[in-house]
Short mmCIF file of C-alpha atoms in Angstrom, two decimals:
data_model
loop_
_atom_site.label_atom_id
_atom_site.label_comp_id
_atom_site.label_asym_id
_atom_site.label_seq_id
_atom_site.Cartn_x
_atom_site.Cartn_y
_atom_site.Cartn_z
CA MET A 1 -21.26 -25.96 -8.65
CA SER A 2 -24.48 -26.09 -6.67
CA GLY A 3 -24.67 -23.65 -3.81
CA LEU A 4 -22.65 -21.03 -5.65
CA MET A 5 -24.15 -17.59 -5.82
CA THR A 6 -23.49 -16.02 -9.20
CA LYS A 7 -22.07 -12.53 -9.05
CA LEU A 8 -21.87 -11.17 -12.55
CA ILE A 9 -18.82 -9.00 -12.92
CA ALA A 10 -20.81 -6.09 -14.33
CA VAL A 11 -23.08 -6.08 -11.28
CA LEU A 12 -20.68 -6.91 -8.49
CA LEU A 13 -18.02 -4.54 -9.69
CA SER A 14 -20.53 -1.77 -10.41
CA ALA A 15 -18.96 -0.87 -13.72
CA THR A 16 -19.73 -0.97 -17.38
CA ILE A 17 -16.65 -2.06 -19.25
CA VAL A 18 -15.81 0.28 -22.07
CA VAL A 19 -14.23 -1.66 -24.90
CA LEU A 20 -11.57 0.31 -26.70
CA CYS A 21 -9.76 -0.54 -29.92
CA LEU A 22 -12.39 -2.94 -31.21
CA GLY A 23 -11.13 -5.79 -33.31
CA GLY A 24 -7.99 -6.39 -31.26
CA CYS A 25 -6.52 -2.91 -31.56
CA SER A 26 -4.40 -3.73 -34.59
CA ASP A 27 -2.72 -0.31 -34.65
CA LYS A 28 -0.28 -1.15 -31.88
CA THR A 29 1.94 1.95 -32.23
CA ALA A 30 -0.64 4.74 -32.35
CA GLY A 31 -0.50 5.73 -28.67
CA GLN A 32 1.88 8.07 -26.90
CA LEU A 33 4.88 7.13 -24.82
CA PHE A 34 4.82 8.24 -21.19
CA LYS A 35 7.73 8.81 -18.82
CA TYR A 36 7.80 8.59 -15.04
CA ASP A 37 10.57 9.03 -12.49
CA LEU A 38 11.40 6.47 -9.80
CA ASP A 39 13.31 7.28 -6.61
CA ALA A 40 15.22 4.00 -6.82
CA ASP A 41 15.85 1.02 -9.06
CA PRO A 42 13.35 -1.82 -8.56
CA ALA A 43 14.75 -4.49 -6.25
CA ASN A 44 12.94 -7.45 -7.82
CA LEU A 45 10.18 -7.75 -10.42
CA ASP A 46 9.14 -11.19 -9.19
CA PRO A 47 5.53 -10.40 -8.15
CA GLN A 48 5.54 -12.95 -5.35
CA LEU A 49 8.63 -11.30 -3.83
CA ALA A 50 8.29 -7.60 -4.69
CA ASN A 51 7.63 -5.24 -1.79
CA ASP A 52 9.40 -1.98 -2.66
CA TYR A 53 7.51 0.85 -4.35
CA ALA A 54 9.55 0.93 -7.56
CA SER A 55 9.09 -2.80 -8.17
CA LEU A 56 5.37 -2.71 -7.40
CA LEU A 57 4.85 0.23 -9.77
CA VAL A 58 6.52 -1.53 -12.69
CA ILE A 59 4.55 -4.71 -11.95
CA GLU A 60 1.35 -2.63 -11.89
CA ASN A 61 1.96 -1.76 -15.55
CA THR A 62 3.34 -5.05 -16.83
CA MET A 63 1.23 -7.69 -15.09
CA GLU A 64 -2.46 -8.50 -14.82
CA GLY A 65 -4.17 -10.59 -12.16
CA LEU A 66 -7.62 -12.09 -12.00
CA LEU A 67 -9.14 -8.67 -11.31
CA ARG A 68 -8.05 -5.06 -11.77
CA LEU A 69 -8.53 -2.02 -9.57
CA LYS A 70 -10.58 0.84 -11.00
CA GLU A 71 -9.89 4.51 -10.39
CA ASP A 72 -12.75 4.79 -7.87
CA GLY A 73 -11.51 1.82 -5.82
CA GLY A 74 -13.99 -0.62 -7.35
CA LEU A 75 -13.00 -3.75 -9.25
CA THR A 76 -13.18 -4.75 -12.88
CA GLU A 77 -12.22 -7.82 -14.86
CA GLY A 78 -8.63 -8.76 -15.53
CA VAL A 79 -7.66 -12.23 -16.69
CA ALA A 80 -10.94 -13.39 -15.14
CA THR A 81 -14.06 -12.35 -17.03
CA ASP A 82 -16.47 -13.54 -14.35
CA TYR A 83 -16.57 -15.28 -11.00
CA THR A 84 -18.97 -16.79 -8.50
CA VAL A 85 -18.81 -17.07 -4.73
CA SER A 86 -20.38 -19.74 -2.54
CA ASP A 87 -23.08 -18.76 -0.08
CA ASP A 88 -20.68 -19.11 2.86
CA GLY A 89 -18.09 -16.89 1.14
CA THR A 90 -15.32 -19.52 1.14
CA THR A 91 -15.26 -20.85 -2.43
CA TYR A 92 -14.48 -18.68 -5.46
CA LYS A 93 -14.79 -19.95 -9.00
CA PHE A 94 -13.12 -17.79 -11.68
CA THR A 95 -13.70 -18.04 -15.42
CA LEU A 96 -10.60 -16.92 -17.30
CA ARG A 97 -10.54 -15.30 -20.74
CA GLN A 98 -9.34 -17.80 -23.30
CA ASN A 99 -7.41 -15.28 -25.39
CA ALA A 100 -5.18 -14.09 -22.52
CA LYS A 101 -1.51 -14.61 -23.38
CA TRP A 102 1.96 -14.03 -22.04
CA GLN A 103 4.24 -11.78 -24.07
CA ASN A 104 5.93 -14.89 -25.55
CA GLY A 105 2.59 -16.13 -26.89
CA ASP A 106 1.96 -18.80 -24.25
CA PRO A 107 -1.65 -18.86 -23.03
CA VAL A 108 -2.33 -17.55 -19.53
CA THR A 109 -4.12 -20.40 -17.79
CA ALA A 110 -5.50 -21.32 -14.40
CA HIS A 111 -2.36 -23.40 -13.86
CA ASP A 112 -0.27 -20.20 -13.91
CA PHE A 113 -2.26 -18.88 -10.95
CA VAL A 114 -1.99 -22.19 -9.09
CA PHE A 115 1.78 -22.16 -9.52
CA ALA A 116 2.02 -18.50 -8.45
CA PHE A 117 0.05 -18.99 -5.24
CA GLN A 118 1.99 -22.13 -4.35
CA ARG A 119 5.24 -20.17 -4.80
CA LEU A 120 3.86 -17.36 -2.63
CA PHE A 121 3.48 -19.66 0.38
CA LYS A 122 6.50 -21.90 0.00
CA PRO A 123 8.90 -20.99 2.84
CA GLU A 124 11.89 -20.99 0.49
CA THR A 125 10.34 -18.18 -1.58
CA GLY A 126 10.68 -15.79 1.35
CA SER A 127 7.66 -13.66 0.47
CA THR A 128 6.91 -10.79 2.84
CA THR A 129 3.33 -10.45 1.56
CA ALA A 130 2.18 -14.05 1.98
CA GLN A 131 0.53 -13.29 5.32
CA ASP A 132 -1.94 -11.01 3.58
CA PHE A 133 -3.40 -14.12 1.92
CA TYR A 134 -3.63 -16.38 4.96
CA CYS A 135 -7.37 -16.69 4.38
CA ILE A 136 -6.61 -19.19 1.57
CA LYS A 137 -7.11 -22.77 2.71
CA ASN A 138 -3.99 -24.36 4.26
CA SER A 139 -1.82 -21.36 3.32
CA GLN A 140 -0.55 -20.66 6.83
CA SER A 141 0.52 -24.25 7.42
CA ILE A 142 2.29 -24.34 4.05
CA HIS A 143 4.02 -21.04 4.77
CA LYS A 144 5.29 -22.43 8.09
CA GLY A 145 6.64 -25.53 6.34
CA GLU A 146 4.13 -27.81 8.02
CA MET A 147 2.27 -28.90 4.87
CA ASP A 148 3.03 -29.53 1.20
CA ALA A 149 2.21 -26.72 -1.22
CA GLY A 150 0.12 -29.14 -3.28
CA LYS A 151 -2.54 -29.00 -0.58
CA LEU A 152 -3.11 -25.26 -1.01
CA GLY A 153 -6.73 -24.32 -1.61
CA VAL A 154 -6.03 -23.10 -5.16
CA SER A 155 -6.72 -25.51 -8.03
CA ALA A 156 -7.37 -25.58 -11.76
CA LYS A 157 -10.59 -27.35 -12.73
CA ASP A 158 -9.41 -26.95 -16.32
CA ASP A 159 -7.21 -24.52 -18.24
CA TYR A 160 -9.66 -21.66 -17.88
CA THR A 161 -11.45 -22.39 -14.60
CA LEU A 162 -9.72 -21.53 -11.32
CA ILE A 163 -11.04 -22.55 -7.91
CA ILE A 164 -9.87 -20.79 -4.75
CA GLN A 165 -11.02 -22.13 -1.39
CA LEU A 166 -10.69 -20.09 1.79
CA ASP A 167 -10.45 -21.27 5.38
CA TYR A 168 -12.79 -18.42 6.30
CA PRO A 169 -14.68 -15.69 4.41
CA ASN A 170 -12.80 -12.47 3.73
CA ALA A 171 -14.73 -9.50 2.37
CA MET A 172 -11.50 -7.93 1.07
CA PHE A 173 -10.27 -11.03 -0.75
CA PRO A 174 -11.32 -9.85 -4.26
CA ALA A 175 -9.38 -6.62 -3.69
CA LEU A 176 -6.30 -8.60 -2.63
CA LEU A 177 -6.37 -10.33 -6.01
CA THR A 178 -5.41 -7.04 -7.69
CA THR A 179 -2.08 -6.85 -5.82
CA ALA A 180 1.32 -7.96 -7.09
CA ALA A 181 1.50 -11.12 -4.98
CA ALA A 182 -1.58 -12.50 -6.73
CA MET A 183 -0.17 -12.16 -10.27
CA PRO A 184 0.22 -15.38 -12.33
CA CYS A 185 3.57 -17.07 -12.94
CA ASN A 186 4.50 -19.12 -16.01
CA LYS A 187 6.04 -22.28 -14.54
CA ASP A 188 8.20 -23.25 -17.54
CA PHE A 189 9.57 -19.72 -17.95
CA PHE A 190 10.23 -19.42 -14.22
CA TYR A 191 12.42 -22.54 -14.16
CA ASP A 192 14.16 -21.54 -17.39
CA THR A 193 15.47 -18.40 -15.66
CA LYS A 194 17.51 -20.60 -13.27
CA GLY A 195 16.97 -18.47 -10.18
CA LYS A 196 17.08 -15.09 -11.92
CA TYR A 197 13.33 -14.60 -12.35
CA GLY A 198 12.42 -10.90 -12.20
CA LEU A 199 16.02 -9.68 -12.00
CA GLU A 200 16.60 -8.76 -15.66
CA ALA A 201 14.45 -7.79 -18.62
CA LYS A 202 15.11 -11.13 -20.32
CA THR A 203 14.12 -13.06 -17.16
CA THR A 204 10.86 -11.15 -16.72
CA LEU A 205 7.67 -12.29 -18.47
CA SER A 206 4.62 -10.03 -18.73
CA ASN A 207 0.95 -10.76 -19.24
CA GLY A 208 -0.21 -7.15 -18.81
CA PRO A 209 -0.60 -4.22 -21.23
CA PHE A 210 3.16 -3.54 -21.36
CA TYR A 211 6.22 -5.76 -21.29
CA LEU A 212 9.71 -4.94 -20.01
CA LYS A 213 11.76 -4.35 -23.16
CA ALA A 214 14.94 -3.14 -21.46
CA TRP A 215 16.27 -2.60 -17.94
CA GLY A 216 19.36 -0.47 -17.46
CA HIS A 217 19.87 -0.97 -13.75
CA ASP A 218 20.02 2.23 -11.68
CA ASP A 219 19.15 4.14 -14.85
CA TYR A 220 15.90 3.25 -16.64
CA LEU A 221 13.27 0.63 -17.49
CA SER A 222 11.56 0.65 -20.89
CA CYS A 223 8.07 -0.85 -20.92
CA ARG A 224 6.45 -1.15 -24.33
CA LEU A 225 3.14 -2.37 -25.72
CA ASN A 226 2.57 -6.09 -25.29
CA ASP A 227 1.27 -7.24 -28.68
CA GLN A 228 -0.09 -10.43 -27.13
CA TYR A 229 -2.25 -8.63 -24.54
CA GLN A 230 -6.02 -9.00 -24.88
CA SER A 231 -8.48 -7.44 -22.47
CA ALA A 232 -11.90 -5.85 -22.23
CA GLN A 233 -10.02 -2.54 -22.23
CA GLN A 234 -7.17 -2.51 -24.72
CA PRO A 235 -4.21 -0.18 -24.12
CA VAL A 236 -4.19 3.31 -25.61
CA ALA A 237 -0.63 4.33 -24.73
CA SER A 238 2.33 2.75 -26.54
CA GLY A 239 4.41 2.39 -23.41
CA VAL A 240 6.02 3.97 -20.39
CA SER A 241 9.67 4.57 -19.59
CA PHE A 242 10.62 4.62 -15.91
CA ILE A 243 13.66 6.79 -15.20
CA VAL A 244 15.63 6.23 -11.99
CA GLU A 245 16.24 9.68 -10.51
CA ASP A 246 16.82 10.02 -6.77
CA SER A 247 17.22 13.83 -6.73
CA ARG A 248 13.94 15.51 -5.87
CA GLU A 249 15.05 18.79 -7.44
CA ASP A 250 15.94 17.00 -10.66
CA GLN A 251 12.60 15.17 -10.70
CA ILE A 252 10.69 18.45 -10.51
CA SER A 253 12.97 20.05 -13.09
CA ARG A 254 12.48 17.13 -15.47
CA PHE A 255 8.71 17.38 -15.12
CA GLN A 256 8.77 21.10 -15.88
CA LYS A 257 10.90 20.43 -18.96
CA GLN A 258 8.37 17.77 -20.13
CA GLN A 259 10.98 15.05 -19.64
CA SER A 260 8.53 13.18 -17.42
CA SER A 261 4.77 12.94 -17.87
CA ALA A 262 3.53 13.02 -14.27
CA ILE A 263 4.75 13.58 -10.74
CA VAL A 264 3.51 13.39 -7.16
CA LEU A 265 4.10 16.70 -5.37
CA SER A 266 3.91 17.82 -1.78
CA GLY A 267 1.71 20.81 -0.99
CA GLN A 268 4.64 23.21 -0.98
CA GLU A 269 5.95 21.86 -4.29
CA ALA A 270 2.51 22.06 -5.87
CA ALA A 271 2.06 25.65 -4.69
CA GLU A 272 5.21 26.67 -6.53
CA LEU A 273 3.80 25.28 -9.80
CA ARG A 274 0.24 26.54 -9.45
CA GLU A 275 0.66 29.19 -12.12
CA LYS A 276 1.70 26.60 -14.68
CA ASN A 277 -0.65 24.79 -17.04
CA TYR A 278 -0.91 21.59 -15.02
CA GLN A 279 -3.67 19.37 -13.66
CA PHE A 280 -3.54 18.85 -9.89
CA THR A 281 -5.47 16.11 -8.09
CA SER A 282 -5.07 16.08 -4.31
CA PHE A 283 -5.07 13.00 -2.09
CA GLU A 284 -4.81 12.43 1.65
CA ASN A 285 -2.83 9.22 1.80
CA THR A 286 0.01 9.61 4.30
CA VAL A 287 -0.63 9.77 8.06
CA TRP A 288 2.13 11.24 10.23
CA GLY A 289 2.27 10.54 13.94
CA ILE A 290 4.47 9.68 16.89
CA ALA A 291 5.41 6.01 17.21
CA PHE A 292 6.79 4.73 20.51
CA ASN A 293 9.46 2.02 20.47
CA GLN A 294 8.55 -0.65 23.02
CA ASN A 295 11.73 -2.68 22.73
CA GLY A 296 14.06 -1.78 25.59
CA THR A 297 13.11 1.89 25.92
CA PRO A 298 11.20 3.76 28.64
CA PHE A 299 8.23 3.79 26.26
CA ALA A 300 7.81 0.07 26.78
CA ASN A 301 5.92 1.28 29.85
CA LYS A 302 2.28 1.60 28.87
CA ASN A 303 1.48 4.10 31.62
CA LEU A 304 4.11 6.50 30.28
CA ARG A 305 2.61 6.26 26.80
CA LEU A 306 -0.90 6.82 28.16
CA ALA A 307 0.27 9.86 30.13
CA LEU A 308 1.43 11.45 26.86
CA LEU A 309 -1.73 10.35 25.07
CA TYR A 310 -4.10 12.02 27.55
CA ALA A 311 -1.92 15.13 27.70
CA PHE A 312 -2.11 15.49 23.92
CA SER A 313 -4.24 18.27 22.48
CA PRO A 314 -4.32 18.43 18.68
CA GLN A 315 -5.87 21.88 18.93
CA SER A 316 -2.46 23.09 20.12
CA PHE A 317 -1.10 23.04 16.58
CA ASP A 318 -4.30 22.96 14.54
CA LYS A 319 -4.10 26.62 13.50
CA GLN A 320 -0.43 26.25 12.60
CA LEU A 321 -0.96 23.55 9.98
CA PRO A 322 -0.10 24.59 6.40
CA GLU A 323 -2.59 24.05 3.61
CA ASP A 324 -1.21 20.65 2.66
CA LEU A 325 -1.63 19.19 6.15
CA LYS A 326 -4.85 18.32 7.93
CA ARG A 327 -5.30 17.25 11.52
CA ILE A 328 -6.26 13.60 11.85
CA SER A 329 -7.49 11.62 14.84
CA ALA A 330 -7.20 8.15 13.30
CA VAL A 331 -4.57 5.78 11.94
CA VAL A 332 -5.94 4.83 8.51
CA PRO A 333 -5.96 7.66 5.92
CA GLN A 334 -9.04 8.85 4.02
CA SER A 335 -7.72 7.46 0.74
CA ILE A 336 -8.31 3.84 1.83
CA THR A 337 -11.55 2.44 0.45
CA LEU A 338 -13.59 -0.71 0.87
CA LEU A 339 -14.19 -1.18 -2.83
CA ASN A 340 -15.60 2.19 -3.97
CA ARG A 341 -16.57 3.65 -0.57
CA ALA A 342 -14.10 5.33 1.80
CA TYR A 343 -13.27 3.26 4.86
CA ARG A 344 -13.54 6.39 7.01
CA ASP A 345 -17.19 6.69 5.94
CA TYR A 346 -17.77 3.35 7.66
CA ALA A 347 -15.55 3.86 10.70
CA GLY A 348 -15.81 7.57 11.45
CA SER A 349 -12.80 9.80 11.93
CA ASN A 350 -12.30 10.55 15.65
CA MET A 351 -10.38 7.82 17.46
CA LEU A 352 -8.49 9.94 20.00
CA PRO A 353 -9.57 10.31 23.65
CA GLU A 354 -10.34 13.79 24.98
CA PHE A 355 -7.53 15.83 26.53
CA ASP A 356 -7.48 15.09 30.27
CA ALA A 357 -4.55 16.57 32.20
CA ALA A 358 -5.62 15.02 35.52
CA LYS A 359 -5.78 11.51 34.05
CA ALA A 360 -2.44 12.10 32.30
CA ARG A 361 -0.79 12.95 35.62
CA GLU A 362 -2.26 9.83 37.21
CA TYR A 363 -0.70 7.66 34.49
CA LEU A 364 2.60 9.53 34.85
CA ALA A 365 2.68 8.83 38.60
CA LEU A 366 2.22 5.13 37.89
CA ALA A 367 4.98 5.24 35.28
CA LYS A 368 7.41 6.89 37.71
CA ASN A 369 6.69 4.25 40.35
CA GLU A 370 7.31 1.47 37.85
CA LEU A 371 10.30 2.96 36.04
CA GLY A 372 11.87 5.32 38.51
CA ALA A 373 11.83 9.05 37.91
CA ASP A 374 15.39 9.04 36.54
CA LYS A 375 14.23 6.95 33.54
CA LEU A 376 12.21 9.93 32.33
CA ASN A 377 15.35 11.99 31.79
CA GLY A 378 17.12 11.96 28.43
CA LEU A 379 14.05 11.04 26.37
CA GLU A 380 14.60 11.59 22.64
CA LEU A 381 12.40 11.89 19.57
CA ILE A 382 13.75 11.50 16.04
CA ALA A 383 12.20 12.96 12.89
CA PRO A 384 13.07 12.76 9.18
CA VAL A 385 14.11 15.74 7.07
CA GLY A 386 13.27 16.27 3.42
CA THR A 387 9.60 15.29 3.66
CA GLY A 388 8.22 18.73 2.79
CA VAL A 389 6.83 19.07 6.33
CA ASP A 390 8.22 21.08 9.26
CA HIS A 391 7.67 18.27 11.75
CA LEU A 392 9.78 19.78 14.49
CA GLY A 393 8.10 23.16 14.28
CA LEU A 394 4.70 21.52 14.67
CA PHE A 395 5.88 19.14 17.38
CA SER A 396 7.06 22.08 19.47
CA TYR A 397 3.41 22.93 20.18
CA VAL A 398 2.80 19.40 21.46
CA SER A 399 6.04 19.42 23.43
CA GLN A 400 5.07 22.63 25.23
CA ILE A 401 1.91 20.98 26.60
CA TRP A 402 3.79 17.87 27.74
CA GLN A 403 6.32 20.05 29.52
CA LYS A 404 3.62 22.21 31.12
CA GLU A 405 1.26 19.43 32.21
CA LEU A 406 3.71 16.60 32.91
CA GLY A 407 7.17 18.12 33.18
CA ILE A 408 8.34 15.77 30.43
CA TYR A 409 10.85 17.05 27.91
CA LEU A 410 11.83 15.22 24.72
CA ALA A 411 15.06 16.18 23.04
CA VAL A 412 14.58 16.28 19.27
CA LYS A 413 16.96 14.97 16.63
CA GLU A 414 16.49 15.37 12.89
CA LEU A 415 17.92 12.71 10.60
CA PRO A 416 18.32 12.40 6.82
CA ALA A 417 15.76 10.04 5.32
CA ASP A 418 18.14 7.08 4.94
CA GLU A 419 19.53 7.42 8.48
CA PHE A 420 16.01 7.82 9.86
CA GLN A 421 14.84 4.61 8.16
CA THR A 422 17.92 2.76 9.39
CA ALA A 423 17.17 3.87 12.95
CA LEU A 424 13.59 2.59 12.67
CA GLU A 425 14.57 -0.76 11.17
CA SER A 426 17.36 -1.34 13.69
CA GLY A 427 15.18 -0.24 16.63
CA ASN A 428 17.79 2.37 17.55
CA TYR A 429 15.32 5.02 18.69
CA GLN A 430 12.94 5.79 21.55
CA CYS A 431 10.12 7.51 19.71
CA ALA A 432 9.81 8.91 16.22
CA ILE A 433 7.66 11.10 14.02
CA THR A 434 6.98 8.65 11.24
CA SER A 435 4.47 8.02 8.48
CA LEU A 436 1.97 5.27 7.71
CA SER A 437 0.66 4.51 4.23
CA ALA A 438 -0.71 1.51 2.38
CA GLN A 439 0.81 -0.96 -0.08
CA TYR A 440 -2.62 -2.19 -1.12
CA ASN A 441 -6.10 -0.75 -0.82
CA SER A 442 -7.30 -2.05 2.54
CA PRO A 443 -7.20 -0.85 6.17
CA ALA A 444 -5.27 -4.05 6.86
CA SER A 445 -2.37 -2.81 4.77
CA VAL A 446 -1.80 -0.02 7.30
CA LEU A 447 -2.90 -1.83 10.45
CA SER A 448 -0.76 -4.90 9.77
CA SER A 449 2.27 -2.72 10.59
CA PHE A 450 1.39 -3.32 14.26
CA THR A 451 0.85 -7.09 14.31
CA SER A 452 3.18 -9.21 16.44
CA GLY A 453 6.07 -10.63 14.48
CA SER A 454 5.28 -8.73 11.28
CA ALA A 455 8.31 -7.64 9.25
CA LYS A 456 6.60 -4.26 8.92
CA ASN A 457 6.30 -3.84 12.71
CA LEU A 458 9.14 -1.46 13.62
CA PHE A 459 7.63 -0.44 16.94
CA GLY A 460 7.99 -3.55 19.10
CA TYR A 461 4.25 -3.71 19.76
CA LYS A 462 3.01 -7.15 20.77
CA SER A 463 -0.61 -7.73 21.67
CA GLU A 464 -2.51 -10.97 21.29
CA THR A 465 -5.73 -8.99 21.65
CA TYR A 466 -4.81 -6.68 18.79
CA ASP A 467 -3.67 -9.57 16.60
CA SER A 468 -6.97 -11.33 17.27
CA ILE A 469 -9.03 -8.24 16.39
CA LEU A 470 -7.19 -7.71 13.11
CA ALA A 471 -7.44 -11.39 12.21
CA GLY A 472 -11.16 -11.22 12.97
CA ALA A 473 -11.57 -8.31 10.57
CA ALA A 474 -10.20 -10.46 7.76
CA ARG A 475 -12.78 -13.15 8.55
CA GLN A 476 -15.82 -10.99 7.94
CA ASN A 477 -18.01 -11.74 4.94
CA GLY A 478 -19.44 -8.21 4.66
CA LEU A 479 -17.74 -4.84 4.25
CA SER A 480 -19.64 -3.15 7.10
CA GLN A 481 -18.73 -5.95 9.49
CA ALA A 482 -15.09 -5.84 8.38
CA ALA A 483 -15.00 -2.05 8.84
CA ALA A 484 -16.32 -2.41 12.40
CA GLU A 485 -13.48 -4.79 13.27
CA TYR A 486 -10.85 -2.62 11.62
CA LYS A 487 -12.18 0.28 13.69
CA LYS A 488 -11.66 -1.76 16.87
CA ALA A 489 -8.07 -2.42 15.79
CA GLU A 490 -7.47 1.29 15.20
CA ARG A 491 -8.82 2.17 18.61
CA ARG A 492 -6.65 -0.49 20.21
CA ILE A 493 -3.47 0.97 18.69
CA ILE A 494 -4.34 4.44 19.96
CA ASN A 495 -5.71 3.37 23.36
CA ASP A 496 -2.54 1.34 23.98
CA GLY A 497 -0.51 4.47 23.22
CA VAL A 498 1.37 2.78 20.38
CA PHE A 499 0.88 5.43 17.71
CA LEU A 500 -0.30 8.99 18.26
CA PRO A 501 -1.70 10.38 14.97
CA LEU A 502 -0.88 14.03 14.28
CA TYR A 503 -1.80 15.02 10.75
CA VAL A 504 -2.42 13.64 7.29
CA GLN A 505 -0.36 14.96 4.41
CA LYS A 506 -1.97 16.00 1.17
CA GLU A 507 -0.14 15.07 -1.98
CA TYR A 508 -0.88 16.12 -5.52
CA PHE A 509 -0.76 13.87 -8.54
CA THR A 510 0.20 16.28 -11.29
CA THR A 511 0.14 15.96 -15.07
CA GLU A 512 0.16 18.32 -18.02
CA ALA A 513 -3.22 19.82 -18.84
CA ASP A 514 -3.54 17.87 -22.11
CA THR A 515 -3.08 14.46 -20.46
CA THR A 516 -6.04 12.19 -19.74
CA GLY A 517 -6.54 8.55 -18.80
CA VAL A 518 -3.50 8.15 -16.54
CA ILE A 519 -4.89 6.65 -13.33
CA TYR A 520 -3.40 7.36 -9.91
CA HIS A 521 -4.49 5.18 -6.99
CA ALA A 522 -4.23 7.37 -3.91
CA ALA A 523 -4.26 4.53 -1.40
CA THR A 524 -1.19 2.80 -2.84
CA LYS A 525 0.41 5.55 -4.99
CA MET A 526 0.26 3.18 -7.95
CA VAL A 527 0.01 4.74 -11.42
CA GLN A 528 -1.54 3.02 -14.44
CA PHE A 529 -0.44 4.36 -17.83
CA SER A 530 -2.12 1.99 -20.30
CA GLN A 531 -5.13 4.26 -20.90
CA GLY A 532 -3.11 7.48 -21.02
CA ARG A 533 -3.67 9.98 -23.82
CA LYS A 534 -2.26 13.34 -24.78
CA LYS A 535 -4.40 15.72 -26.79
CA GLY A 536 -3.16 17.01 -30.10
#
C-alpha cells in the first residue's frame, strides 16, 4: 500500500517482547491458579455489549484484540503482530498472527474482526460503547440506522490482513483497540448460540490466554488455560477463578485467609493491613467532586453554579484530608495516560479559577434575579456511604464558606450506594458528591460522561461547544495536540460549573509478597493474571 508509513511494533510500542515458554509452552498445567473477588456477577460477556466492571474484567482475561495494553500504558502486540498507518493517519493495515486460534480450534482471522465491528455499530446490538469508535469510516451513520453495516470502514484484505479506515485521524485509536468492544467475534459460533452469546460458559468463546470453563451465576466463574492460545508472551498462570462476593468485609477476610490472590483497598483498609506481609501499589484513579443536576433543578441556572465555583476554596479542607486523599483541581485523574506518558504531564493539573468572593456574589445576584430568592431555599446535596471516605465531614468545610460568603446552605443527605446510584440515574437529585473514573485508558473515557445525549451523562449537561471540543480532541493525529483539546474540554466543564473537583482517592492494589507478574491497570482497574507467578 503506497503512502503507508511503516511503524514496526517494536518501535512504535516502545517495548521488547519477552517470549516465554518457548516452543509453544507445552507444559500447560505448570502455573498457579489465582483467585479474585467480584462485587457482582457479570451482566454479559459479549464484548460488544459489556459495560459493567465485572464483565469487562473477565473479558480482559479471556479475550485478545489486535493490540494489548502494557503495564506502563504503552501498547504491545496481540492478535496483530505488526501494523502500518497512512501518512494522513486514516488508514490502518494490520498483519495478524497466523497461529492465533479460538478455544475450539478455529483460526482467528481478519473476518472475525470485521464481523465484530459491524455488530458493534448495528443499532439492534444496542452497544453503549459504539460512540467511542465513531472515528471509523461510516460508523456513525450505521449506528443511526442510516447506512448498511457492510459499508463500515473495516475490511479483510485476506484472512490475515485487516484494513481499518477512519473518517478522521485519532491519536488514541490504537489504544481503543485494546478495549472489550474491539475484541473479535466468531460469526459461526455467534449464530449457533441463538441469541445467548456471552450469557453462559457454553455460549462464550475465548481467543485469549484463558477460556471460561464454568459460570455459576451469582457465585463464581472458572477461567482456565486456553490450550489453543498462541502469543508472543505465553501464559504463565494456569487460570483464575472469579468469586462473586458483594460483602466488603468478607472480601478483605478472604484475602487475609489467602482465599483470594489480590484485592484493591482504600487507604483506610490498606493502613489496617500494613503490618502484614503484602505488596501495596498505590494509584490515584478516582476523582470525587460535586456534580450539579441541570435537569429541572435550581442548578440549571449557570449563574448559581458559577457563584458556588468562585466561592470555592480547596484550601479550606486541604489540611483535613487523610493520607489516602489528595486535593485535585482537575477532572481527569493522574492515572490516565496517553500511551506511556501521564495525560496530566501534558495538560497540567490546575484547572480551577482562583477564589473570588466578590465575583461569586455578583453571580449570585444574577441568579436571584433570574430564579427568585425563594428558589435558593431547600437546596440539597446527596452523598454515598461506604466509600471509605468521610465526604460529609470534608464537605462541611466547603459548606461553611458558601454560607459565610453567599448565605447559601445545602442540606446534606447520605444514601447507601445502591440508592445513591438510583438517584443519579433517575435524575432525582439536585447536586451530589460523586466520583469519576475511566473504563478505558483515555481522557475521553472520563470526559465523555458530560457529552450531550450520552448514556453516561447523569448531570443533564448539554453544550454544543463542549461536544465540539471533545469531538475535536478525537480528531487529532498527535498526542500533544489531542491533550491540548482534552484540556480545553476539562476547562469547559469546570468553567461552566458542571463539576467541581474536590479530591482524588488513592487506592492500593494489594497482593501477597511472593506474587509477581499480576498486572493492574490503574486507569481502568483491570487486572491481568496470565503472567502471574507465586514464588516457591
